[in-house]
Coordinates of C-alpha atoms in Angstrom, one line a residue:
Chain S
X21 CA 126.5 85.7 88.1
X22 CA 125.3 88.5 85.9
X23 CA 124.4 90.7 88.6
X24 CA 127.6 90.0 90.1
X25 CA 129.1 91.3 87.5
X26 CA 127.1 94.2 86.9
X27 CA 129.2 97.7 86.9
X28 CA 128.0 100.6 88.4
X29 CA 130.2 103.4 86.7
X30 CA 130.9 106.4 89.4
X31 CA 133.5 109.5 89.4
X32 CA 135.3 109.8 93.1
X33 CA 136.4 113.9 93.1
X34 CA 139.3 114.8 95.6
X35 CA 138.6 118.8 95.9
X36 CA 141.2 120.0 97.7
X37 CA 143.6 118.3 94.3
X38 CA 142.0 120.3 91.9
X39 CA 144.1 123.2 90.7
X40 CA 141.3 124.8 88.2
X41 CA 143.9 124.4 85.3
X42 CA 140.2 123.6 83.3
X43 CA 142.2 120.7 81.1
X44 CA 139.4 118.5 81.7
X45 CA 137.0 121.3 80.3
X46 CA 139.9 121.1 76.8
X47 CA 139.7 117.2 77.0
X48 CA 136.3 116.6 77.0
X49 CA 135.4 119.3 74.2
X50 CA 138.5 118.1 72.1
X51 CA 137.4 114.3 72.8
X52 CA 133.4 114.7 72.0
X53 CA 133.7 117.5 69.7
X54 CA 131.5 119.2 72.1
X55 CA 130.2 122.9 70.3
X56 CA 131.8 126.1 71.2
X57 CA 130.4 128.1 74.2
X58 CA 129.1 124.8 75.8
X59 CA 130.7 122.8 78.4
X60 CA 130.1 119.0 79.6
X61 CA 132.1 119.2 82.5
X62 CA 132.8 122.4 84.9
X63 CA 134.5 123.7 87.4
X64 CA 132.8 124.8 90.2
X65 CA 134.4 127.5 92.8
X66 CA 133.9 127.8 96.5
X67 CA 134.9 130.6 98.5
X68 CA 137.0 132.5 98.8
X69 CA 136.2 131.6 102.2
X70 CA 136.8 132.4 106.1
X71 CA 138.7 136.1 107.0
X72 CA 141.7 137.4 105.8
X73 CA 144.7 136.6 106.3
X74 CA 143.2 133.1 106.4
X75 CA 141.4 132.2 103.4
X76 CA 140.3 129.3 101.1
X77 CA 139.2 128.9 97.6
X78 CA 138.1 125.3 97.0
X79 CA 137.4 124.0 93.0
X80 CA 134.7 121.5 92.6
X81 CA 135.1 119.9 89.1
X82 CA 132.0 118.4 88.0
X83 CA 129.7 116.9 85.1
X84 CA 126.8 115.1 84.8
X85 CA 126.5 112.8 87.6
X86 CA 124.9 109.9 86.3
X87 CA 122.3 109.8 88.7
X88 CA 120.6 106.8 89.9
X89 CA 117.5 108.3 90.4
X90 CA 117.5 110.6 87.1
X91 CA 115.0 113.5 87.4
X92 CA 116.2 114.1 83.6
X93 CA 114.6 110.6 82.6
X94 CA 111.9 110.7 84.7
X95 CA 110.5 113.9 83.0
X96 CA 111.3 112.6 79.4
X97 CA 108.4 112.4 77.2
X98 CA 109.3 110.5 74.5
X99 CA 111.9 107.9 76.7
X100 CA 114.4 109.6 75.0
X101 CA 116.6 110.0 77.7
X102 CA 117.1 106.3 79.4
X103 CA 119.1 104.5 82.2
X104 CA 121.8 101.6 80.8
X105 CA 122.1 98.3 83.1
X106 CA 125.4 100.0 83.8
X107 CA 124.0 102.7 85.3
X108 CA 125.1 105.5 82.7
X109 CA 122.5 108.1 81.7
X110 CA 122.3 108.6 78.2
X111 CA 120.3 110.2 75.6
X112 CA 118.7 108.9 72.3
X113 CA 119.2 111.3 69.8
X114 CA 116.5 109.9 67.3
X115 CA 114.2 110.1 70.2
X116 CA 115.4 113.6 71.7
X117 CA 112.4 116.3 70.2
X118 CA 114.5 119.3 71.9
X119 CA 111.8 120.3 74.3
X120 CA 114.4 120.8 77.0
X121 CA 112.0 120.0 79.9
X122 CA 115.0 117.9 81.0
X123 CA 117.1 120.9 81.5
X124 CA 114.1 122.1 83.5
X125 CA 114.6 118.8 85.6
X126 CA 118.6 118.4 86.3
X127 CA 119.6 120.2 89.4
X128 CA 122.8 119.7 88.8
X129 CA 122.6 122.1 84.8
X130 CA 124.4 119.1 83.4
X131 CA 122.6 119.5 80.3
X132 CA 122.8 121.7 76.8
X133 CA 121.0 122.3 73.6
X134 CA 123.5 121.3 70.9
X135 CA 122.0 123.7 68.6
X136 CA 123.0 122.3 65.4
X137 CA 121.6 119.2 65.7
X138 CA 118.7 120.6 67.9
X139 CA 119.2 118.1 70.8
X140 CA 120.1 118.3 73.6
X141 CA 123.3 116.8 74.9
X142 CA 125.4 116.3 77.9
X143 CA 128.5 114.4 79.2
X144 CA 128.4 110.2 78.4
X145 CA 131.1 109.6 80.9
X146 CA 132.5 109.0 77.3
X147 CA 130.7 105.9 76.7
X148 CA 132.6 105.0 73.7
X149 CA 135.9 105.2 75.2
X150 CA 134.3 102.9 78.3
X151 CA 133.0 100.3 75.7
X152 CA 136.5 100.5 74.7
X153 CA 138.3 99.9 77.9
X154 CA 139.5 103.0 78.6
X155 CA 138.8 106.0 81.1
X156 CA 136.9 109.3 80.2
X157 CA 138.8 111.8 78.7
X158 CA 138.8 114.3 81.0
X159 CA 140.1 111.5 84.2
X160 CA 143.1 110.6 81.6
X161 CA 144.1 114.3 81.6
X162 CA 143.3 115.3 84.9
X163 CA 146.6 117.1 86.2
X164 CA 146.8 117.1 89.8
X165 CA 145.0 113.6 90.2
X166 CA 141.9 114.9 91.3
X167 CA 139.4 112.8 88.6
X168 CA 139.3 109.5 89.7
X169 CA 136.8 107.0 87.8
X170 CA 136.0 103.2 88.5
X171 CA 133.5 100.4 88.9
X172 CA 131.4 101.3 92.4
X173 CA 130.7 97.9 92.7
X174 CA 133.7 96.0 92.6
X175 CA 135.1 96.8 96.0
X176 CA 138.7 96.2 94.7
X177 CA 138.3 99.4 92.3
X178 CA 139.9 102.7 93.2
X179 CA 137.5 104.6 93.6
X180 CA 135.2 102.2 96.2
X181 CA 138.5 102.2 97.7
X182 CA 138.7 105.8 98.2
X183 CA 134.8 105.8 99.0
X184 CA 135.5 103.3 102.1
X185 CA 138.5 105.0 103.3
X186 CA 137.6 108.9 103.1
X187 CA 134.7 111.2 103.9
X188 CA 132.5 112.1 100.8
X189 CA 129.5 114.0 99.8
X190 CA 127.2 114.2 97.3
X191 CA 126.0 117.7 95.4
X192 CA 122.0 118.4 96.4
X193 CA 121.5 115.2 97.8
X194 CA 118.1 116.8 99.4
X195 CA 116.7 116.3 95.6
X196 CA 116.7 112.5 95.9
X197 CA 118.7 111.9 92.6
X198 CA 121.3 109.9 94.1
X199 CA 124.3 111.5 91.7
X200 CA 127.7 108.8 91.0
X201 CA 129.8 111.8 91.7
X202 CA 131.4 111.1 95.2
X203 CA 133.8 114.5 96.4
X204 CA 136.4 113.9 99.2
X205 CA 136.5 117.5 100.5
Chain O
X13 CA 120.5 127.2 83.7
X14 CA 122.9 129.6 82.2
X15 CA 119.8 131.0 80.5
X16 CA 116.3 131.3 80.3
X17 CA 115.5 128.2 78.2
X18 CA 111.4 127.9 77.9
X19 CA 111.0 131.5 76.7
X20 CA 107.5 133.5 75.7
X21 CA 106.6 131.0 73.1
X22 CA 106.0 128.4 76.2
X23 CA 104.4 131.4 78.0
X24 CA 102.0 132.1 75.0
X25 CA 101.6 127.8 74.9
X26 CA 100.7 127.8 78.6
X27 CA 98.2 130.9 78.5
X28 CA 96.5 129.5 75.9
X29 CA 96.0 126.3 76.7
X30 CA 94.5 127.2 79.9
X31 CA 92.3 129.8 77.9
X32 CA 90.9 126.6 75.7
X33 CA 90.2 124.5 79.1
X34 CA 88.2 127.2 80.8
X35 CA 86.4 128.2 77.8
X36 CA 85.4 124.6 76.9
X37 CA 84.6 124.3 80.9
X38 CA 82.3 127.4 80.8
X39 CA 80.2 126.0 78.3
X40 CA 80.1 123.0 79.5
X41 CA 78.5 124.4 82.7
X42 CA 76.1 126.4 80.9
X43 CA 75.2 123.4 78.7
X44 CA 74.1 121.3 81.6
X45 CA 72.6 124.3 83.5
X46 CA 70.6 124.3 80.4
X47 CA 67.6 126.3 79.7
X48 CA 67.9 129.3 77.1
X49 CA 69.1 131.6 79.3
X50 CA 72.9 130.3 79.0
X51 CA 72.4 128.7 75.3
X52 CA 75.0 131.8 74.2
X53 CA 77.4 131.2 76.6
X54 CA 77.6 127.5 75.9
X55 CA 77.7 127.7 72.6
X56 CA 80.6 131.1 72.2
X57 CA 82.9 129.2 74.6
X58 CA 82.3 126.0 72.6
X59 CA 83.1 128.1 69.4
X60 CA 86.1 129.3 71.1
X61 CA 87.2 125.9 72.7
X62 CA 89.2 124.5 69.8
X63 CA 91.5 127.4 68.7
X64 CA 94.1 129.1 70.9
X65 CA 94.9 125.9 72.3
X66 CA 95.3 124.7 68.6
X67 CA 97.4 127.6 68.4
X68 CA 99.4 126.7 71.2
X69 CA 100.4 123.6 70.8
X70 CA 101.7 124.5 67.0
X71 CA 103.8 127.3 68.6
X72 CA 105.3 125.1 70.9
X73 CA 106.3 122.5 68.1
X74 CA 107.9 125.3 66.8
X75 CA 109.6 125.7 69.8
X76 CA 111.2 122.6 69.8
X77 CA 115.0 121.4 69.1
X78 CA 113.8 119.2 66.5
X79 CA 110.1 120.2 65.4
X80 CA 109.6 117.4 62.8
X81 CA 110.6 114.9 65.3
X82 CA 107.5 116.2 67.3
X83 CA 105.9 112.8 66.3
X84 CA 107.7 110.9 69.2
X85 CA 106.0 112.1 71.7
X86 CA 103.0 109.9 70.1
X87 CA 104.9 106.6 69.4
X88 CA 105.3 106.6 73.5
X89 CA 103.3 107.3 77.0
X90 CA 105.7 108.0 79.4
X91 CA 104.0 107.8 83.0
X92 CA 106.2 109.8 85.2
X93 CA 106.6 112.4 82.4
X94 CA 103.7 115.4 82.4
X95 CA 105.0 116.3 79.3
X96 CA 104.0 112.6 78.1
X97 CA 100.5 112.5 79.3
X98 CA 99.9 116.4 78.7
X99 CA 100.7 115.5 74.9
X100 CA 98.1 112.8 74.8
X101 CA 95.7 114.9 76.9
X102 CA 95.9 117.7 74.5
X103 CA 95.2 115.9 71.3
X104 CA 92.0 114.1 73.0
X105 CA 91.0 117.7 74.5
X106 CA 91.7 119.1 70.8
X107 CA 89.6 116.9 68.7
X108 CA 87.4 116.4 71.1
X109 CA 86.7 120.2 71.8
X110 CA 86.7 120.1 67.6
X111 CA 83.7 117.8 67.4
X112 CA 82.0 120.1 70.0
X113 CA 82.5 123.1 68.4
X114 CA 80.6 121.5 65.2
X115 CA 77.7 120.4 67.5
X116 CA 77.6 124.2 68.5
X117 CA 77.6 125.8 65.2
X118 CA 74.9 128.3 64.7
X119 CA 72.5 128.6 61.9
X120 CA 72.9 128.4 59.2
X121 CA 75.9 126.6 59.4
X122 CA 74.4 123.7 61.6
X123 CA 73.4 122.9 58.3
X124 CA 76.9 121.6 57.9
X125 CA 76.2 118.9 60.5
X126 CA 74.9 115.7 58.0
X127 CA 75.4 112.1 58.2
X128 CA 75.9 110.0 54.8
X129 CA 73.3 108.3 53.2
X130 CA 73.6 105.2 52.1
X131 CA 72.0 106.1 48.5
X132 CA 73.9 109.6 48.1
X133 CA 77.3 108.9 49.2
X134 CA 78.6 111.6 46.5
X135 CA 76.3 114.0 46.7
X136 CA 76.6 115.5 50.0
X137 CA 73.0 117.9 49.7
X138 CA 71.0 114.5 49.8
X139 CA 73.4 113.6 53.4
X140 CA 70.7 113.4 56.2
X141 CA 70.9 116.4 58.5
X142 CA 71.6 115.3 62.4
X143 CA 67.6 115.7 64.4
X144 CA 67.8 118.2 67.1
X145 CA 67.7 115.6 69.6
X146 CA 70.7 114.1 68.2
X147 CA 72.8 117.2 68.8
X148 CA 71.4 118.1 72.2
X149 CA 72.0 114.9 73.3
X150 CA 75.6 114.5 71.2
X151 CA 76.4 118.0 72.7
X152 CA 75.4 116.9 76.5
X153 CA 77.5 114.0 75.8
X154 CA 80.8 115.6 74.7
X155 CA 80.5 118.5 77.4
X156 CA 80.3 115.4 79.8
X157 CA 83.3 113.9 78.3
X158 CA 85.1 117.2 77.9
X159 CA 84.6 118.6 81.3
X160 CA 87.5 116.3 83.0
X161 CA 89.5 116.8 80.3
X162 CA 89.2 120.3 80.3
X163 CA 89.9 120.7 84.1
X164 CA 93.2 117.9 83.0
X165 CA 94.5 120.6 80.7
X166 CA 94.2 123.1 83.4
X167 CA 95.7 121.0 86.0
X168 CA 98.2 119.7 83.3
X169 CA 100.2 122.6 82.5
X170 CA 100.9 123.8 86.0
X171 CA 101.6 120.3 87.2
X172 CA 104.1 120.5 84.1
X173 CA 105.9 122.8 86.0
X174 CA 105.5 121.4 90.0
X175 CA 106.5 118.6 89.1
X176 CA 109.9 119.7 89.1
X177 CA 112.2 119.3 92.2
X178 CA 115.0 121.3 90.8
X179 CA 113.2 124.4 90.7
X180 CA 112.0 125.2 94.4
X181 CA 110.2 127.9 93.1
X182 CA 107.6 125.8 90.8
X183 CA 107.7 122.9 93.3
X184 CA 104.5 123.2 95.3
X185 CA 101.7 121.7 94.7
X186 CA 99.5 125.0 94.6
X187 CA 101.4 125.9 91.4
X188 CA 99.1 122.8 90.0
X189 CA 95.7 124.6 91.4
X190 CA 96.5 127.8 90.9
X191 CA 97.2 127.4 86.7
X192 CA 94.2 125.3 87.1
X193 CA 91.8 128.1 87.9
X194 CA 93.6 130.7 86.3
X195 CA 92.9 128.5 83.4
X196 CA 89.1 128.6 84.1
X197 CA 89.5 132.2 84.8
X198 CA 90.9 133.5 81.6
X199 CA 88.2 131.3 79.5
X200 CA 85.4 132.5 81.2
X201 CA 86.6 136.3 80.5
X202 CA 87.2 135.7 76.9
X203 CA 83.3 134.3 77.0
X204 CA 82.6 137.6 79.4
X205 CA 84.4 139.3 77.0
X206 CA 83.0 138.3 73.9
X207 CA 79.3 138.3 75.1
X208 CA 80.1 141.9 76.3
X209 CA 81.2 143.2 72.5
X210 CA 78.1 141.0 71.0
X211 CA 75.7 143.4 73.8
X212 CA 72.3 141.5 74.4
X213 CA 72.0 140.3 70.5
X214 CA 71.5 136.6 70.3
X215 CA 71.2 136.6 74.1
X216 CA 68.3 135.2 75.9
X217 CA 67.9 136.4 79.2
X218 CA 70.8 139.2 79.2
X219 CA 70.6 139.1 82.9
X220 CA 70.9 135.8 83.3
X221 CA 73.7 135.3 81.6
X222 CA 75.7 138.3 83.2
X223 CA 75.0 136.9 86.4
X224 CA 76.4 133.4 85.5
X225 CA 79.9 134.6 84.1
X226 CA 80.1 137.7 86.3
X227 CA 79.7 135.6 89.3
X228 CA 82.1 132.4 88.4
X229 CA 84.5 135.0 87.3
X230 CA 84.5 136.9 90.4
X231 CA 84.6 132.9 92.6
X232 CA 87.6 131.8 90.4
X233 CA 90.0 134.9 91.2
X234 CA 88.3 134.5 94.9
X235 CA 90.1 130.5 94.3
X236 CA 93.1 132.4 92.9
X237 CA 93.7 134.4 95.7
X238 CA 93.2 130.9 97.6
X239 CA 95.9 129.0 96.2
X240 CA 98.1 132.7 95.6
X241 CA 98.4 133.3 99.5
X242 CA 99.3 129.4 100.5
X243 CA 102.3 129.5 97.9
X244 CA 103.9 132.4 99.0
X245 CA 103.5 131.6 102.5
X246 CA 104.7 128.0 101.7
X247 CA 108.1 129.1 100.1
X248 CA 108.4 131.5 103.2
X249 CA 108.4 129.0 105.6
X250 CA 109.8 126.2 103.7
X251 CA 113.9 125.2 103.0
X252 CA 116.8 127.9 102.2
X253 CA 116.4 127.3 98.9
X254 CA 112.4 127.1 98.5
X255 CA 112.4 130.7 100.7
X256 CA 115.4 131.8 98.3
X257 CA 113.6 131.1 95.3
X258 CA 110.6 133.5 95.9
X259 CA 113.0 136.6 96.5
X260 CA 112.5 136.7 92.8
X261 CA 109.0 138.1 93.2
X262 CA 109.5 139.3 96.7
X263 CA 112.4 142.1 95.7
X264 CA 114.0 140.5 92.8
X265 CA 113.8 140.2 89.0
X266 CA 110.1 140.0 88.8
X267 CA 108.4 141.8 91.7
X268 CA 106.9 144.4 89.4
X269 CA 105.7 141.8 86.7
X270 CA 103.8 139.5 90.0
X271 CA 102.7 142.4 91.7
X272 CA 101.7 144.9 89.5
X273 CA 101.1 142.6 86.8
X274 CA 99.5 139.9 88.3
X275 CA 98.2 140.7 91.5
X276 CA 96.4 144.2 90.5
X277 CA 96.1 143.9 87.5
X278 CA 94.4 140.4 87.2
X279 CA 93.1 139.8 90.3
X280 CA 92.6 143.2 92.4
X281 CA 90.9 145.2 89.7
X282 CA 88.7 142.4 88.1
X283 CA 87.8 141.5 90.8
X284 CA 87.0 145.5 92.2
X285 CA 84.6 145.9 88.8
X286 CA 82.7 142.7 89.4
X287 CA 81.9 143.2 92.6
X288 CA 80.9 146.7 91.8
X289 CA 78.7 145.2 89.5
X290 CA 77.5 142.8 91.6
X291 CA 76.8 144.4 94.8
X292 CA 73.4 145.8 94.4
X293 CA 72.1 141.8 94.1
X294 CA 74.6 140.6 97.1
X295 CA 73.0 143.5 99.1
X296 CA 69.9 142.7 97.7
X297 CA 68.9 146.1 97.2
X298 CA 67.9 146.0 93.3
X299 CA 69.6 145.4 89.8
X300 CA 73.2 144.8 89.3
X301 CA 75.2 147.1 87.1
X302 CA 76.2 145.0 84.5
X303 CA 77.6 147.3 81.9
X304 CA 79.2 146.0 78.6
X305 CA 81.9 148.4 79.1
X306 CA 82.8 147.3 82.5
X307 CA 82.7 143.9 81.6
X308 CA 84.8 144.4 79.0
X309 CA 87.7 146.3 80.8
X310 CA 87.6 143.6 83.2
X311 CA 87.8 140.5 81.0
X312 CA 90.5 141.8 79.6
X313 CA 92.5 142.9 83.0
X314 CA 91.8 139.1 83.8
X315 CA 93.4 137.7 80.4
X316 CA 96.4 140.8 81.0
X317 CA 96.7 139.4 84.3
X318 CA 96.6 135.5 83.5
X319 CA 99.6 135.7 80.4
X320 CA 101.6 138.3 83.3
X321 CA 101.1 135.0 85.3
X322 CA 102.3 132.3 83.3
X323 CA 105.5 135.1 82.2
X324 CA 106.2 135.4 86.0
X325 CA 106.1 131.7 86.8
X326 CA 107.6 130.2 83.8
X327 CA 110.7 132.7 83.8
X328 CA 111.1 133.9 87.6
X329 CA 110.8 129.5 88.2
X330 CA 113.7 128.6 85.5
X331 CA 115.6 131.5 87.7
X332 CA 115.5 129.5 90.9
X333 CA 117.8 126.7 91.9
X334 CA 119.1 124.8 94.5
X335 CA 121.4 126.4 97.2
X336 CA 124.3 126.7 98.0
X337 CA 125.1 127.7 94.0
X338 CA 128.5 127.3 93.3
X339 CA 130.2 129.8 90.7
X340 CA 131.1 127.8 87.6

């Protein structure tokens, strides 16, 4: 029954509804009180692309990707950085020494030194909202619908949904790190 | 990464590190060699052993986000993290290279070197001083011992770097060899080095000696060159992004630093001045020209040379990254 139940948290991106507005950028730093000048989530820009008069410029919204194969874990040395059942990748702040070798490790440069505390941090998928019953911040906000954010393993949520129904890819999956950020391009 | 976030304080950590290793590793040689002949070499490179990579490791607490939180690192062995196992592998190498250096002290400080006595537990001029035999064989034991580890700390910190997927430029597995014997490279010049300023005081067989750190010196940046040649032509023909990533020293940011830096400076001339000194004995047509001077300049163009290396790989790697890189 238990595994039945298990949740496998994932993000599904739809690219071409992102309109670079950055609200989930304001969300997320509002909602974890994130410090100035860093960012958990991004927005990522693609192009402009092809020859004029016919051009494109794509925005691929992103943050950590919660990966099931974490490079960032795997290079921790003092377990700081671990894996919950739910999948999330998360960070023990007691444990975190600063050494940043898991910045070193994330292809993906989900990760910054908060330097007040000396840690360094990253985006939760805003576990304590989740816990809660509620969506991360930055999916709540998102203006033109592109965040969407669900269970990957109950195949009646929206985003396994979208995952059966459209094509996807995932950023750098040559590195083997098997990210739960899906985008529909 | 936005920015350049292991900076000179890891380069310094890395360089001296690898110094320690190939120090302790020299003497080790020369201690089971043995004979007189090589008694100074083992014993300045067990001197030596201890301290930079003492050094090191304190800057790179420094380093840290949270330096008094260092202390995790040893509630913990993490398998799959180098960083885990280097920790651990350092603070054996460091006490271990600590007892060693004792063992090595010369007179009269090897007067130092007592065991209590049962009777005079307070009064530590009636402590029994160790027999010769006890420290020649405690000495042959610990260079056993240390050898591995030594080689481990070489290996260590450029496997703490290869080990890294995201950064195509660190991740070969000659980045692992190559640190390795850079390591015992820049120890033996600091004992090259040091031997050179000390001239033929202390020495027992002047000749000999040369001959021994001349010659490994002149093999190890021969092994340098080895591993050197492979990466480059690795990332060449590898991916887009592993051919990308060593633009950096092939054009980009850091061609001067690899080239100039590394390349002539610690490999091409070192390795020019002991030959020159060599090449009478390879020809065998008399005496090599082992000159304290020479020996000198080229020590320290192999030390230049091996902190230029760890700079170029440490920063030009944290530069490289997956392709295609999107804009953020």
């Amino acid at each position: 029954m238990a595994s039945e139940n298990k949740r496998r948290w994932g993000f599904v991106i739809e690219v071409k509804r992102c309109i670079d507005c950055k609200a989930c950028m304001v969300a997320c730093q509002v909602e974890n009180q994130v410090p100035l000048g860093k960012h958990r989530n991004w927005i990522g820009r693609i192009g402009p692309t092809g020859t004029f008069p016919i051009l494109g410029l794509k925005f691929e919204p992103g943050n950590c990707m919660h990966c099931d194969n974490p490079p960032c874990e795997r290079v921790c040395p003092t377990g700081a950085t671990y894996q919950r059942d739910d999948g999330l990748v998360l960070v023990d702040y007691d444990k975190c020494i600063g050494c940043r070798y898991c910045m070193q490790a994330c292809p993906y440069d989900a990760r910054y030194v908060d330097h007040e505390h000396g840690y360094v941090d990253k985006c939760t998928f805003c576990v304590h909202r989740l816990d809660a019953g509620q969506p991360p911040a930055c999916v709540e906000t998102c203006v033109g619908g592109s965040r969407h954010f669900g269970d990957l393993n109950d195949p009646n949520s929206e985003v396994s949904k979208l995952l059966a129904t459209r094509d996807h890819y995932v950023v750098y999956a040559e590195a083997g790190t098997e990210p739960k950020i899906f985008y529909i391009s | 990464m936005e920015q350049i976030e292991w900076n000179l304080l890891v380069v310094n950590y890395l360089f001296l590190a690898g110094l320690s290793a190939g120090a302790f590793a020299i003497s080790s040689f020369a201690t089971y060699i043995g004979g007189p002949h090589f008694r100074r070499v083992a014993r300045i490179g067990a001197l030596i052993a201890p301290f930079p990579v003492a050094i090191g490791v304190g800057i790179l607490v420094l380093d840290l986000g949270r330096p008094f939180a260092f202390y995790y690192l040893f509630l913990t062995v993490q398998f799959t993290s180098p960083m885990s196992i280097g920790s651990w592998l350092l603070t054996g190498f460091i006490v271990l290279s600590l007892a060693y250096a004792a063992l090595w002290l010369p007179a009269p400080f090897d007067n130092l070197l007592r065991v209590p006595n049962r009777a005079h537990l307070k009064d530590f001029s009636q402590w029994t001083p160790l027999a010769p035999n006890t420290i020649r064989r405690w000495r042959a034991i610990l260079a056993a011992i240390g050898f591995p580890l030594a080689l481990g700390i070489g290996i260590y910190t450029g496997i703490l770097l290869g080990a890294i997927p995201s950064r195509p430029f660190w991740n070969t597995p000659m980045v692992a060899q190559l640190f390795l014997f850079s390591a015992m490279s820049s120890g033996t010049a600091t004992v090259l080095l040091v031997t050179a300023l000390l001239g033929a005081r202390h020495a027992h067989g002047y000749e000999e000696e040369r001959r021994l750190l001349v010659s490994t010196d002149v093999v190890l940046i021969v092994l340098e060159i080895f591993m050197l040649v492979p990466f480059l032509l690795h990332h060449a023909l590898s991916t887009w992004s592993s051919a990308s990533s060593i633009e950096l020293i092939l054009g980009g940011e850091y061609t001067w630093w690899f080239w100039i830096g590394v390349i002539l400076l610690g490999i091409v001339l070192p390795l020019i001045i002991e030959a020159y000194e060599l090449f009478p004995v390879i020809l065998k047509e008399g005496a090599a020209r082992y000159s304290l001077a020479l020996s000198a300049i080229s020590a320290v163009f192999v030390l230049i040379g091996g902190f230029i290396l760890r700079f170029v790989f440490v920063y030009a790697g944290q530069a490289s990254h997956f392709l295609p890189l999107v804009t953020r």
